PDB file of C-alpha atoms in Angstrom:
ATOM      1  CA  UNK F   1      24.631  -2.388   9.304  1.00  0.00           C
ATOM      2  CA  UNK F   2      24.398  -5.977  10.449  1.00  0.00           C
ATOM      3  CA  UNK F   3      23.834  -9.049   8.276  1.00  0.00           C
ATOM      4  CA  UNK F   4      20.487  -9.516  10.005  1.00  0.00           C
ATOM      5  CA  UNK F   5      19.352  -6.056   8.915  1.00  0.00           C
ATOM      6  CA  UNK F   6      20.279  -6.766   5.293  1.00  0.00           C
ATOM      7  CA  UNK F   7      18.403 -10.063   5.404  1.00  0.00           C
ATOM      8  CA  UNK F   8      15.116  -8.529   6.538  1.00  0.00           C
ATOM      9  CA  UNK F   9      15.011  -5.112   4.916  1.00  0.00           C
ATOM     10  CA  UNK F  10      12.432  -4.676   2.144  1.00  0.00           C
ATOM     11  CA  UNK F  11      10.509  -7.832   2.976  1.00  0.00           C
ATOM     12  CA  UNK F  12       7.050  -8.885   4.121  1.00  0.00           C
ATOM     13  CA  UNK F  13       6.865 -11.900   6.421  1.00  0.00           C
ATOM     14  CA  UNK F  14       3.509 -13.754   6.603  1.00  0.00           C
ATOM     15  CA  UNK F  15       2.569 -15.472   9.858  1.00  0.00           C
ATOM     16  CA  UNK F  16      -0.359 -17.100  11.619  1.00  0.00           C
ATOM     17  CA  UNK F  17      -1.341 -17.216  15.290  1.00  0.00           C
ATOM     18  CA  UNK F  18      -2.800 -20.705  15.511  1.00  0.00           C
ATOM     19  CA  UNK F  19      -4.319 -20.347  18.996  1.00  0.00           C
ATOM     20  CA  UNK F  20      -6.073 -17.092  18.145  1.00  0.00           C
ATOM     21  CA  UNK F  21      -7.264 -17.900  14.605  1.00  0.00           C
ATOM     22  CA  UNK F  22      -5.492 -14.752  13.426  1.00  0.00           C
ATOM     23  CA  UNK F  23      -3.172 -14.250  10.468  1.00  0.00           C
ATOM     24  CA  UNK F  24      -0.787 -11.390   9.892  1.00  0.00           C
ATOM     25  CA  UNK F  25       2.180  -9.798   8.182  1.00  0.00           C
ATOM     26  CA  UNK F  26       5.341  -8.055   9.361  1.00  0.00           C
ATOM     27  CA  UNK F  27       6.786  -5.568   6.868  1.00  0.00           C
ATOM     28  CA  UNK F  28      10.155  -3.840   6.809  1.00  0.00           C
ATOM     29  CA  UNK F  29      10.819  -1.252   4.101  1.00  0.00           C
ATOM     30  CA  UNK F  30      14.126   0.502   3.648  1.00  0.00           C
ATOM     31  CA  UNK F  31      15.643   0.935   0.195  1.00  0.00           C
ATOM     32  CA  UNK F  32      12.316   0.506  -1.557  1.00  0.00           C
ATOM     33  CA  UNK F  33      10.840   3.426   0.383  1.00  0.00           C
ATOM     34  CA  UNK F  34      13.817   5.617  -0.473  1.00  0.00           C
ATOM     35  CA  UNK F  35      13.324   4.692  -4.144  1.00  0.00           C
ATOM     36  CA  UNK F  36       9.602   5.491  -4.004  1.00  0.00           C
ATOM     37  CA  UNK F  37      10.102   8.903  -2.399  1.00  0.00           C
ATOM     38  CA  UNK F  38      13.126  10.088  -4.361  1.00  0.00           C
ATOM     39  CA  UNK F  39      11.108  10.083  -7.599  1.00  0.00           C
ATOM     40  CA  UNK F  40       9.567  13.392  -6.455  1.00  0.00           C
ATOM     41  CA  UNK F  41      10.524  16.258  -4.144  1.00  0.00           C
ATOM     42  CA  UNK F  42       7.498  16.059  -1.868  1.00  0.00           C
ATOM     43  CA  UNK F  43       7.072  18.340   1.179  1.00  0.00           C
ATOM     44  CA  UNK F  44       7.539  16.421   4.477  1.00  0.00           C
ATOM     45  CA  UNK F  45       3.780  16.209   5.199  1.00  0.00           C
ATOM     46  CA  UNK F  46       3.190  14.586   1.800  1.00  0.00           C
ATOM     47  CA  UNK F  47       6.229  12.325   2.180  1.00  0.00           C
ATOM     48  CA  UNK F  48       4.746  10.995   5.413  1.00  0.00           C
ATOM     49  CA  UNK F  49       1.427  10.167   3.708  1.00  0.00           C
ATOM     50  CA  UNK F  50       3.182   8.412   0.816  1.00  0.00           C
ATOM     51  CA  UNK F  51       5.403   6.455   3.224  1.00  0.00           C
ATOM     52  CA  UNK F  52       2.407   5.272   5.262  1.00  0.00           C
ATOM     53  CA  UNK F  53       0.471   4.345   2.124  1.00  0.00           C
ATOM     54  CA  UNK F  54       3.430   2.404   0.689  1.00  0.00           C
ATOM     55  CA  UNK F  55       3.786   0.428   3.915  1.00  0.00           C
ATOM     56  CA  UNK F  56       0.064  -0.357   3.961  1.00  0.00           C
ATOM     57  CA  UNK F  57       0.285  -1.430   0.326  1.00  0.00           C
ATOM     58  CA  UNK F  58       3.117  -3.864   1.045  1.00  0.00           C
ATOM     59  CA  UNK F  59       1.201  -5.432   3.948  1.00  0.00           C
ATOM     60  CA  UNK F  60      -2.132  -5.688   2.134  1.00  0.00           C
ATOM     61  CA  UNK F  61      -0.671  -6.703  -1.221  1.00  0.00           C
ATOM     62  CA  UNK F  62       1.126  -9.702   0.242  1.00  0.00           C
ATOM     63  CA  UNK F  63      -2.089 -10.882   1.913  1.00  0.00           C
ATOM     64  CA  UNK F  64      -4.051 -10.999  -1.355  1.00  0.00           C
ATOM     65  CA  UNK F  65      -3.874 -13.984  -3.717  1.00  0.00           C
ATOM     66  CA  UNK F  66      -2.682 -11.707  -6.469  1.00  0.00           C
ATOM     67  CA  UNK F  67      -1.998 -12.583 -10.090  1.00  0.00           C
ATOM     68  CA  UNK F  68      -1.229  -9.027 -11.135  1.00  0.00           C
ATOM     69  CA  UNK F  69      -1.935  -5.730  -9.370  1.00  0.00           C
ATOM     70  CA  UNK F  70      -3.373  -4.262  -6.173  1.00  0.00           C
ATOM     71  CA  UNK F  71      -3.980  -0.506  -6.093  1.00  0.00           C
ATOM     72  CA  UNK F  72      -4.769   1.687  -3.096  1.00  0.00           C
ATOM     73  CA  UNK F  73      -6.041   5.229  -3.468  1.00  0.00           C
ATOM     74  CA  UNK F  74      -6.988   8.010  -1.104  1.00  0.00           C
ATOM     75  CA  UNK F  75      -8.812  10.946  -2.639  1.00  0.00           C
ATOM     76  CA  UNK F  76      -9.590  13.959  -0.502  1.00  0.00           C
ATOM     77  CA  UNK F  77     -10.955  17.472  -0.682  1.00  0.00           C
ATOM     78  CA  UNK F  78      -8.062  18.883   1.318  1.00  0.00           C
ATOM     79  CA  UNK F  79      -4.600  19.961   0.219  1.00  0.00           C
ATOM     80  CA  UNK F  80      -3.591  16.315  -0.314  1.00  0.00           C
ATOM     81  CA  UNK F  81      -5.837  15.506  -3.265  1.00  0.00           C
ATOM     82  CA  UNK F  82      -4.567  12.033  -4.136  1.00  0.00           C
ATOM     83  CA  UNK F  83      -2.282   9.363  -2.700  1.00  0.00           C
ATOM     84  CA  UNK F  84      -2.031   6.389  -5.062  1.00  0.00           C
ATOM     85  CA  UNK F  85       0.004   3.197  -4.814  1.00  0.00           C
ATOM     86  CA  UNK F  86       0.344   0.034  -6.894  1.00  0.00           C
ATOM     87  CA  UNK F  87       1.583  -3.375  -5.767  1.00  0.00           C
ATOM     88  CA  UNK F  88       2.540  -5.863  -8.485  1.00  0.00           C
ATOM     89  CA  UNK F  89       2.648  -9.482  -7.383  1.00  0.00           C
ATOM     90  CA  UNK F  90       5.695 -11.570  -8.330  1.00  0.00           C
ATOM     91  CA  UNK F  91       5.593 -12.822 -11.914  1.00  0.00           C
ATOM     92  CA  UNK F  92       7.410 -16.010 -10.881  1.00  0.00           C
ATOM     93  CA  UNK F  93       7.929 -17.763  -7.551  1.00  0.00           C
ATOM     94  CA  UNK F  94      10.959 -16.367  -5.761  1.00  0.00           C
ATOM     95  CA  UNK F  95      10.840 -13.027  -7.565  1.00  0.00           C
ATOM     96  CA  UNK F  96      10.195  -9.793  -5.625  1.00  0.00           C
ATOM     97  CA  UNK F  97       6.914  -7.924  -5.577  1.00  0.00           C
ATOM     98  CA  UNK F  98       7.075  -4.343  -6.859  1.00  0.00           C
ATOM     99  CA  UNK F  99       5.657  -1.128  -5.391  1.00  0.00           C
ATOM    100  CA  UNK F 100       5.245   2.348  -6.823  1.00  0.00           C
ATOM    101  CA  UNK F 101       3.513   5.429  -5.367  1.00  0.00           C
ATOM    102  CA  UNK F 102       2.418   8.908  -6.359  1.00  0.00           C
ATOM    103  CA  UNK F 103       0.858  11.951  -4.660  1.00  0.00           C
ATOM    104  CA  UNK F 104      -1.006  14.968  -6.017  1.00  0.00           C
ATOM    105  CA  UNK F 105      -1.427  17.998  -3.765  1.00  0.00           C
ATOM    106  CA  UNK F 106      -2.192  21.709  -3.700  1.00  0.00           C
ATOM    107  CA  UNK F 107       0.997  23.335  -2.447  1.00  0.00           C
ATOM    108  CA  UNK F 108      -0.733  26.609  -1.636  1.00  0.00           C
ATOM    109  CA  UNK F 109      -3.176  24.916   0.748  1.00  0.00           C
ATOM    110  CA  UNK F 110      -0.681  22.731   2.632  1.00  0.00           C
ATOM    111  CA  UNK F 111      -0.258  23.357   6.358  1.00  0.00           C
ATOM    112  CA  UNK F 112       3.310  22.231   6.969  1.00  0.00           C
ATOM    113  CA  UNK F 113       2.884  22.298  10.752  1.00  0.00           C
ATOM    114  CA  UNK F 114      -0.282  20.190  10.859  1.00  0.00           C
ATOM    115  CA  UNK F 115      -0.597  16.424  11.081  1.00  0.00           C
ATOM    116  CA  UNK F 116      -0.192  14.829   7.630  1.00  0.00           C
ATOM    117  CA  UNK F 117      -3.547  13.004   7.780  1.00  0.00           C
ATOM    118  CA  UNK F 118      -5.380  16.301   8.360  1.00  0.00           C
ATOM    119  CA  UNK F 119      -4.284  17.428   4.882  1.00  0.00           C
ATOM    120  CA  UNK F 120      -6.683  14.946   3.238  1.00  0.00           C
ATOM    121  CA  UNK F 121     -10.032  16.218   4.502  1.00  0.00           C
ATOM    122  CA  UNK F 122     -13.263  14.539   3.436  1.00  0.00           C
ATOM    123  CA  UNK F 123     -12.923  11.847   0.823  1.00  0.00           C
ATOM    124  CA  UNK F 124     -12.636   8.113   0.372  1.00  0.00           C
ATOM    125  CA  UNK F 125     -10.242   5.202   0.670  1.00  0.00           C
ATOM    126  CA  UNK F 126     -10.297   2.777  -2.269  1.00  0.00           C
ATOM    127  CA  UNK F 127      -8.951  -0.727  -2.853  1.00  0.00           C
ATOM    128  CA  UNK F 128      -8.740  -2.032  -6.418  1.00  0.00           C
ATOM    129  CA  UNK F 129      -7.631  -5.516  -7.456  1.00  0.00           C
ATOM    130  CA  UNK F 130      -6.849  -6.319 -11.077  1.00  0.00           C
ATOM    131  CA  UNK F 131      -6.063  -9.986 -11.703  1.00  0.00           C
ATOM    132  CA  UNK F 132      -5.100  -9.370 -15.310  1.00  0.00           C
ATOM    133  CA  UNK F 133      -6.479 -10.036 -18.761  1.00  0.00           C
ATOM    134  CA  UNK F 134      -9.827 -11.792 -18.861  1.00  0.00           C
ATOM    135  CA  UNK F 135     -10.677 -11.002 -15.228  1.00  0.00           C
ATOM    136  CA  UNK F 136     -13.163  -8.407 -13.960  1.00  0.00           C
ATOM    137  CA  UNK F 137     -11.381  -5.855 -11.710  1.00  0.00           C
ATOM    138  CA  UNK F 138     -12.645  -5.474  -8.130  1.00  0.00           C
ATOM    139  CA  UNK F 139     -13.195  -2.080  -6.507  1.00  0.00           C
ATOM    140  CA  UNK F 140     -14.147  -1.281  -2.922  1.00  0.00           C
ATOM    141  CA  UNK F 141     -14.607   2.116  -1.265  1.00  0.00           C
ATOM    142  CA  UNK F 142     -15.039   3.443   2.267  1.00  0.00           C
ATOM    143  CA  UNK F 143     -15.165   7.027   3.578  1.00  0.00           C
ATOM    144  CA  UNK F 144     -12.100   8.607   5.127  1.00  0.00           C
ATOM    145  CA  UNK F 145     -12.335   7.742   8.830  1.00  0.00           C
ATOM    146  CA  UNK F 146     -10.152   7.666  11.931  1.00  0.00           C
ATOM    147  CA  UNK F 147      -6.941   9.592  12.373  1.00  0.00           C
ATOM    148  CA  UNK F 148      -4.627   7.779   9.961  1.00  0.00           C
ATOM    149  CA  UNK F 149      -4.446   5.907   6.682  1.00  0.00           C
ATOM    150  CA  UNK F 150      -4.060   2.729   8.753  1.00  0.00           C
ATOM    151  CA  UNK F 151      -7.447   3.453  10.370  1.00  0.00           C
ATOM    152  CA  UNK F 152      -8.950   3.903   6.898  1.00  0.00           C
ATOM    153  CA  UNK F 153      -7.637   0.480   5.880  1.00  0.00           C
ATOM    154  CA  UNK F 154      -9.068  -1.097   9.035  1.00  0.00           C
ATOM    155  CA  UNK F 155     -12.447   0.469   8.282  1.00  0.00           C
ATOM    156  CA  UNK F 156     -12.310  -0.779   4.697  1.00  0.00           C
ATOM    157  CA  UNK F 157     -11.752  -4.410   5.724  1.00  0.00           C
ATOM    158  CA  UNK F 158     -14.477  -4.253   8.371  1.00  0.00           C
ATOM    159  CA  UNK F 159     -16.978  -2.492   6.133  1.00  0.00           C
ATOM    160  CA  UNK F 160     -16.333  -4.130   2.761  1.00  0.00           C
ATOM    161  CA  UNK F 161     -14.951  -7.557   3.695  1.00  0.00           C
ATOM    162  CA  UNK F 162     -16.263  -7.994   7.263  1.00  0.00           C
ATOM    163  CA  UNK F 163     -12.738  -8.987   8.271  1.00  0.00           C
ATOM    164  CA  UNK F 164     -11.516  -7.396  11.536  1.00  0.00           C
ATOM    165  CA  UNK F 165      -8.054  -5.994  10.803  1.00  0.00           C
ATOM    166  CA  UNK F 166      -5.432  -4.038  12.710  1.00  0.00           C
ATOM    167  CA  UNK F 167      -2.360  -2.142  11.523  1.00  0.00           C
ATOM    168  CA  UNK F 168       0.432  -0.807  13.710  1.00  0.00           C
ATOM    169  CA  UNK F 169       2.873   1.227  11.611  1.00  0.00           C
ATOM    170  CA  UNK F 170       5.886   3.426  12.143  1.00  0.00           C
ATOM    171  CA  UNK F 171       7.950   5.284   9.559  1.00  0.00           C
ATOM    172  CA  UNK F 172      10.347   8.175   9.214  1.00  0.00           C
ATOM    173  CA  UNK F 173      13.906   9.140   8.401  1.00  0.00           C
ATOM    174  CA  UNK F 174      16.668   7.389  10.290  1.00  0.00           C
ATOM    175  CA  UNK F 175      20.436   7.680  10.333  1.00  0.00           C
ATOM    176  CA  UNK F 176      23.171   5.473  11.732  1.00  0.00           C
ATOM    177  CA  UNK F 177      26.326   7.200  13.018  1.00  0.00           C
ATOM    178  CA  UNK F 178      28.435   8.219  10.065  1.00  0.00           C
ATOM    179  CA  UNK F 179      25.759   7.183   7.566  1.00  0.00           C
ATOM    180  CA  UNK F 180      23.302   9.075   5.416  1.00  0.00           C
ATOM    181  CA  UNK F 181      19.727   9.874   6.361  1.00  0.00           C
ATOM    182  CA  UNK F 182      17.206   7.595   4.687  1.00  0.00           C
ATOM    183  CA  UNK F 183      13.567   6.558   4.961  1.00  0.00           C
ATOM    184  CA  UNK F 184      12.655   3.452   6.883  1.00  0.00           C
ATOM    185  CA  UNK F 185       9.289   1.913   7.757  1.00  0.00           C
ATOM    186  CA  UNK F 186       8.001  -1.090   9.645  1.00  0.00           C
ATOM    187  CA  UNK F 187       4.604  -2.413  10.550  1.00  0.00           C
ATOM    188  CA  UNK F 188       2.456  -5.328  11.647  1.00  0.00           C
ATOM    189  CA  UNK F 189      -0.902  -6.310  10.203  1.00  0.00           C
ATOM    190  CA  UNK F 190      -3.334  -8.574  12.069  1.00  0.00           C
ATOM    191  CA  UNK F 191      -6.461  -9.975  10.468  1.00  0.00           C
ATOM    192  CA  UNK F 192      -9.031 -12.377  11.859  1.00  0.00           C
ATOM    193  CA  UNK F 193      -9.330 -15.502   9.743  1.00  0.00           C
ATOM    194  CA  UNK F 194     -12.498 -15.656   7.605  1.00  0.00           C
ATOM    195  CA  UNK F 195     -15.374 -17.513   9.239  1.00  0.00           C
ATOM    196  CA  UNK F 196     -15.988 -21.080   8.093  1.00  0.00           C
ATOM    197  CA  UNK F 197     -19.498 -22.524   8.103  1.00  0.00           C
ATOM    198  CA  UNK F 198     -21.325 -19.245   8.664  1.00  0.00           C
ATOM    199  CA  UNK F 199     -20.644 -19.051  12.413  1.00  0.00           C
ATOM    200  CA  UNK F 200     -19.813 -15.361  12.345  1.00  0.00           C
ATOM    201  CA  UNK F 201     -22.708 -13.086  13.363  1.00  0.00           C
ATOM    202  CA  UNK F 202     -24.303 -10.954  10.677  1.00  0.00           C
ATOM    203  CA  UNK F 203     -23.026  -7.395  11.012  1.00  0.00           C
ATOM    204  CA  UNK F 204     -25.604  -4.698  11.650  1.00  0.00           C
ATOM    205  CA  UNK F 205     -26.332  -2.157   8.930  1.00  0.00           C
ATOM    206  CA  UNK F 206     -25.287   0.637  11.299  1.00  0.00           C
ATOM    207  CA  UNK F 207     -21.986  -0.158  12.971  1.00  0.00           C
ATOM    208  CA  UNK F 208     -20.405   1.085  16.173  1.00  0.00           C
ATOM    209  CA  UNK F 209     -17.512   2.784  14.398  1.00  0.00           C
ATOM    210  CA  UNK F 210     -17.132   6.400  13.322  1.00  0.00           C
ATOM    211  CA  UNK F 211     -20.120   7.605  11.304  1.00  0.00           C
ATOM    212  CA  UNK F 212     -21.941   4.303  11.769  1.00  0.00           C
ATOM    213  CA  UNK F 213     -19.233   2.284  10.013  1.00  0.00           C
ATOM    214  CA  UNK F 214     -18.550  -1.287  11.075  1.00  0.00           C
ATOM    215  CA  UNK F 215     -15.837  -2.281  13.539  1.00  0.00           C
ATOM    216  CA  UNK F 216     -14.686  -5.615  14.955  1.00  0.00           C
ATOM    217  CA  UNK F 217     -17.302  -5.511  17.745  1.00  0.00           C
ATOM    218  CA  UNK F 218     -20.031  -5.634  15.095  1.00  0.00           C
ATOM    219  CA  UNK F 219     -18.491  -8.666  13.400  1.00  0.00           C
ATOM    220  CA  UNK F 220     -17.031 -10.916  16.113  1.00  0.00           C
ATOM    221  CA  UNK F 221     -18.592 -12.519  19.165  1.00  0.00           C
ATOM    222  CA  UNK F 222     -17.816 -15.137  21.792  1.00  0.00           C
ATOM    223  CA  UNK F 223     -14.437 -16.884  21.568  1.00  0.00           C
ATOM    224  CA  UNK F 224     -13.567 -15.115  18.292  1.00  0.00           C
ATOM    225  CA  UNK F 225     -13.961 -11.742  19.987  1.00  0.00           C
ATOM    226  CA  UNK F 226     -11.882 -12.832  22.991  1.00  0.00           C
ATOM    227  CA  UNK F 227      -9.077 -14.127  20.752  1.00  0.00           C
ATOM    228  CA  UNK F 228      -9.068 -10.936  18.691  1.00  0.00           C
ATOM    229  CA  UNK F 229      -8.981  -8.706  21.771  1.00  0.00           C
ATOM    230  CA  UNK F 230      -6.126 -10.719  23.273  1.00  0.00           C
ATOM    231  CA  UNK F 231      -4.020 -10.618  20.082  1.00  0.00           C
ATOM    232  CA  UNK F 232      -4.522  -6.860  19.801  1.00  0.00           C
ATOM    233  CA  UNK F 233      -3.545  -6.332  23.444  1.00  0.00           C
ATOM    234  CA  UNK F 234      -0.287  -8.168  22.763  1.00  0.00           C
ATOM    235  CA  UNK F 235       0.337  -6.108  19.635  1.00  0.00           C
ATOM    236  CA  UNK F 236      -0.109  -2.921  21.677  1.00  0.00           C
ATOM    237  CA  UNK F 237       3.156  -3.717  23.485  1.00  0.00           C
ATOM    238  CA  UNK F 238       5.246  -3.374  20.315  1.00  0.00           C
ATOM    239  CA  UNK F 239       7.857  -0.611  20.350  1.00  0.00           C
ATOM    240  CA  UNK F 240       8.880   1.593  17.431  1.00  0.00           C
ATOM    241  CA  UNK F 241      12.500   0.390  17.513  1.00  0.00           C
ATOM    242  CA  UNK F 242      11.281  -3.183  17.254  1.00  0.00           C
ATOM    243  CA  UNK F 243       9.517  -2.290  14.022  1.00  0.00           C
ATOM    244  CA  UNK F 244      12.265  -0.290  12.312  1.00  0.00           C
ATOM    245  CA  UNK F 245      15.432  -0.842  14.376  1.00  0.00           C
ATOM    246  CA  UNK F 246      18.399  -2.948  13.210  1.00  0.00           C
ATOM    247  CA  UNK F 247      18.587  -5.326  16.178  1.00  0.00           C
ATOM    248  CA  UNK F 248      15.257  -7.229  16.178  1.00  0.00           C
ATOM    249  CA  UNK F 249      14.320  -9.473  13.267  1.00  0.00           C
ATOM    250  CA  UNK F 250      10.647 -10.034  12.389  1.00  0.00           C
ATOM    251  CA  UNK F 251      10.765 -13.623  13.639  1.00  0.00           C
ATOM    252  CA  UNK F 252      12.205 -12.509  16.982  1.00  0.00           C
ATOM    253  CA  UNK F 253       9.540  -9.809  17.169  1.00  0.00           C
ATOM    254  CA  UNK F 254       6.758 -12.343  16.630  1.00  0.00           C
ATOM    255  CA  UNK F 255       8.107 -14.626  19.352  1.00  0.00           C
ATOM    256  CA  UNK F 256       8.381 -11.689  21.740  1.00  0.00           C
ATOM    257  CA  UNK F 257       4.846 -10.481  21.060  1.00  0.00           C
ATOM    258  CA  UNK F 258       2.890 -13.667  20.458  1.00  0.00           C
ATOM    259  CA  UNK F 259       4.791 -16.668  21.883  1.00  0.00           C
ATOM    260  CA  UNK F 260       1.680 -17.814  23.796  1.00  0.00           C
ATOM    261  CA  UNK F 261      -0.408 -17.727  20.587  1.00  0.00           C
ATOM    262  CA  UNK F 262       1.749 -20.316  18.759  1.00  0.00           C
ATOM    263  CA  UNK F 263       3.037 -18.092  15.951  1.00  0.00           C
ATOM    264  CA  UNK F 264       3.863 -19.878  12.701  1.00  0.00           C
ATOM    265  CA  UNK F 265       5.825 -18.108   9.950  1.00  0.00           C
ATOM    266  CA  UNK F 266       5.893 -18.674   6.199  1.00  0.00           C
ATOM    267  CA  UNK F 267       8.315 -17.676   3.457  1.00  0.00           C
ATOM    268  CA  UNK F 268       9.171 -13.979   3.378  1.00  0.00           C
ATOM    269  CA  UNK F 269       8.325 -11.963   0.269  1.00  0.00           C
ATOM    270  CA  UNK F 270      10.970  -9.504  -0.976  1.00  0.00           C
ATOM    271  CA  UNK F 271       9.682  -6.118  -2.169  1.00  0.00           C
ATOM    272  CA  UNK F 272      11.311  -3.697  -4.601  1.00  0.00           C
ATOM    273  CA  UNK F 273      10.491  -0.379  -6.231  1.00  0.00           C
ATOM    274  CA  UNK F 274       9.190  -0.918  -9.743  1.00  0.00           C
ATOM    275  CA  UNK F 275       7.156   0.914 -12.358  1.00  0.00           C
ATOM    276  CA  UNK F 276       5.192  -0.594 -15.231  1.00  0.00           C
ATOM    277  CA  UNK F 277       5.359   2.409 -17.557  1.00  0.00           C
ATOM    278  CA  UNK F 278       6.872   2.041 -21.036  1.00  0.00           C
ATOM    279  CA  UNK F 279       6.893   3.723 -24.430  1.00  0.00           C
ATOM    280  CA  UNK F 280       4.575   1.015 -25.759  1.00  0.00           C
ATOM    281  CA  UNK F 281       2.002   1.821 -23.059  1.00  0.00           C
ATOM    282  CA  UNK F 282       2.200   5.529 -23.862  1.00  0.00           C
ATOM    283  CA  UNK F 283       1.601   4.724 -27.518  1.00  0.00           C
ATOM    284  CA  UNK F 284      -1.342   2.519 -26.557  1.00  0.00           C
ATOM    285  CA  UNK F 285      -2.846   5.325 -24.461  1.00  0.00           C
ATOM    286  CA  UNK F 286      -2.500   7.680 -27.434  1.00  0.00           C
ATOM    287  CA  UNK F 287      -4.189   5.240 -29.812  1.00  0.00           C
ATOM    288  CA  UNK F 288      -7.655   6.630 -29.020  1.00  0.00           C
ATOM    289  CA  UNK F 289      -6.815  10.060 -30.486  1.00  0.00           C
ATOM    290  CA  UNK F 290      -7.028  11.304 -34.069  1.00  0.00           C
ATOM    291  CA  UNK F 291      -4.181  13.040 -35.838  1.00  0.00           C
ATOM    292  CA  UNK F 292      -6.025  16.327 -35.225  1.00  0.00           C
ATOM    293  CA  UNK F 293      -5.996  15.640 -31.482  1.00  0.00           C
ATOM    294  CA  UNK F 294      -2.340  14.617 -31.613  1.00  0.00           C
ATOM    295  CA  UNK F 295      -1.502  17.906 -33.362  1.00  0.00           C
ATOM    296  CA  UNK F 296      -2.888  19.838 -30.369  1.00  0.00           C
ATOM    297  CA  UNK F 297      -0.614  17.814 -28.071  1.00  0.00           C
ATOM    298  CA  UNK F 298       2.507  18.455 -30.154  1.00  0.00           C
ATOM    299  CA  UNK F 299       5.042  20.864 -28.676  1.00  0.00           C
ATOM    300  CA  UNK F 300       6.837  23.666 -30.517  1.00  0.00           C
ATOM    301  CA  UNK F 301       9.783  21.284 -30.798  1.00  0.00           C
ATOM    302  CA  UNK F 302       7.621  18.972 -32.907  1.00  0.00           C
ATOM    303  CA  UNK F 303       7.255  16.115 -30.415  1.00  0.00           C
ATOM    304  CA  UNK F 304       4.583  14.751 -28.120  1.00  0.00           C
ATOM    305  CA  UNK F 305       5.793  14.406 -24.540  1.00  0.00           C
ATOM    306  CA  UNK F 306       4.545  12.265 -21.670  1.00  0.00           C
ATOM    307  CA  UNK F 307       5.763  11.949 -18.084  1.00  0.00           C
ATOM    308  CA  UNK F 308       5.063   9.050 -15.726  1.00  0.00           C
ATOM    309  CA  UNK F 309       3.552  10.317 -12.491  1.00  0.00           C
ATOM    310  CA  UNK F 310       4.987   7.399 -10.525  1.00  0.00           C
ATOM    311  CA  UNK F 311       8.639   7.200 -11.639  1.00  0.00           C
ATOM    312  CA  UNK F 312       9.092  10.532 -13.494  1.00  0.00           C
ATOM    313  CA  UNK F 313      10.160   8.776 -16.713  1.00  0.00           C
ATOM    314  CA  UNK F 314      10.014  11.214 -19.654  1.00  0.00           C
ATOM    315  CA  UNK F 315       8.956  10.164 -23.138  1.00  0.00           C
ATOM    316  CA  UNK F 316       9.290  12.135 -26.392  1.00  0.00           C
ATOM    317  CA  UNK F 317       7.469  10.671 -29.387  1.00  0.00           C
ATOM    318  CA  UNK F 318       7.074  11.496 -33.075  1.00  0.00           C
ATOM    319  CA  UNK F 319       3.459  12.715 -33.511  1.00  0.00           C
ATOM    320  CA  UNK F 320       3.269  11.049 -36.943  1.00  0.00           C
ATOM    321  CA  UNK F 321       3.516   7.648 -35.245  1.00  0.00           C
ATOM    322  CA  UNK F 322       0.706   8.292 -32.738  1.00  0.00           C
ATOM    323  CA  UNK F 323      -3.090   8.064 -32.800  1.00  0.00           C
ATOM    324  CA  UNK F 324      -5.482   5.603 -34.349  1.00  0.00           C
ATOM    325  CA  UNK F 325      -5.039   7.070 -37.828  1.00  0.00           C
ATOM    326  CA  UNK F 326      -1.298   6.500 -37.760  1.00  0.00           C
ATOM    327  CA  UNK F 327      -1.853   3.030 -36.354  1.00  0.00           C
ATOM    328  CA  UNK F 328      -4.192   2.079 -39.174  1.00  0.00           C
ATOM    329  CA  UNK F 329      -2.057   3.602 -41.883  1.00  0.00           C
TER     330      UNK F 329
END
């Protein structure tokens, strides 16, 4: 592994294409994705969905002016019932952001030979932003659309934010000669800059996308549309090895793809696996129950147990110390 690879793994690099009025992110996930996926023994089709969702979360989370947490969720009626991720913004400047992810699925209904996205079925894609205490959380929803989670995210930004967005992602297990197999992911996000002064056309109620949803052609016109089309055509030339290989850094990739668009990069954001669960939070969640309720939750061993769905942490608590009656005693 080269020094360059170590420098850029598990980071998100923000950039801007000044001539196209487009901003973007380049993400590289390595160790953090291994950490996310090793918390559970998911089947390969579910692993692929979690990997794609984690990569999307890193790209989107870094683009939001976040004080606390961004959450993405996909809920479907298929075998893959839920894919949920959380992105925690850095508490202090220079600290890493943290990502965690979880999937719920019906093992009996999984088709292990089918495309992972087909396991979701009908459902919705949700974005939730929680800026912390004293702030009203934001929630936005769009139907499952397109053939990937990336397409769902593009539809969300067009439909809910009227911001044309594009994601090109690649992910999977890789192995260097003599090394161990591990997960690796890379991707690029493009997003048209928000309109200033109300020059952007008003999007029609019925869009040109799947099921009447909005797409970039319903939002952009004139020079904005030309710039967006040109930037996307350049992005189409990206190769998988450029996104996840060890020999091309994100800055070199941006120069290769967009040198005519005057790319400008900003400070990279490191990303790590991290969970916010704790015994105190479990106790807080239990504080709404009476001692009678707590008794029903108590095991034969005389303890109340709780497991974190994201990191598999296991908690065993004395039932006498739980519930609002114990708290007020």
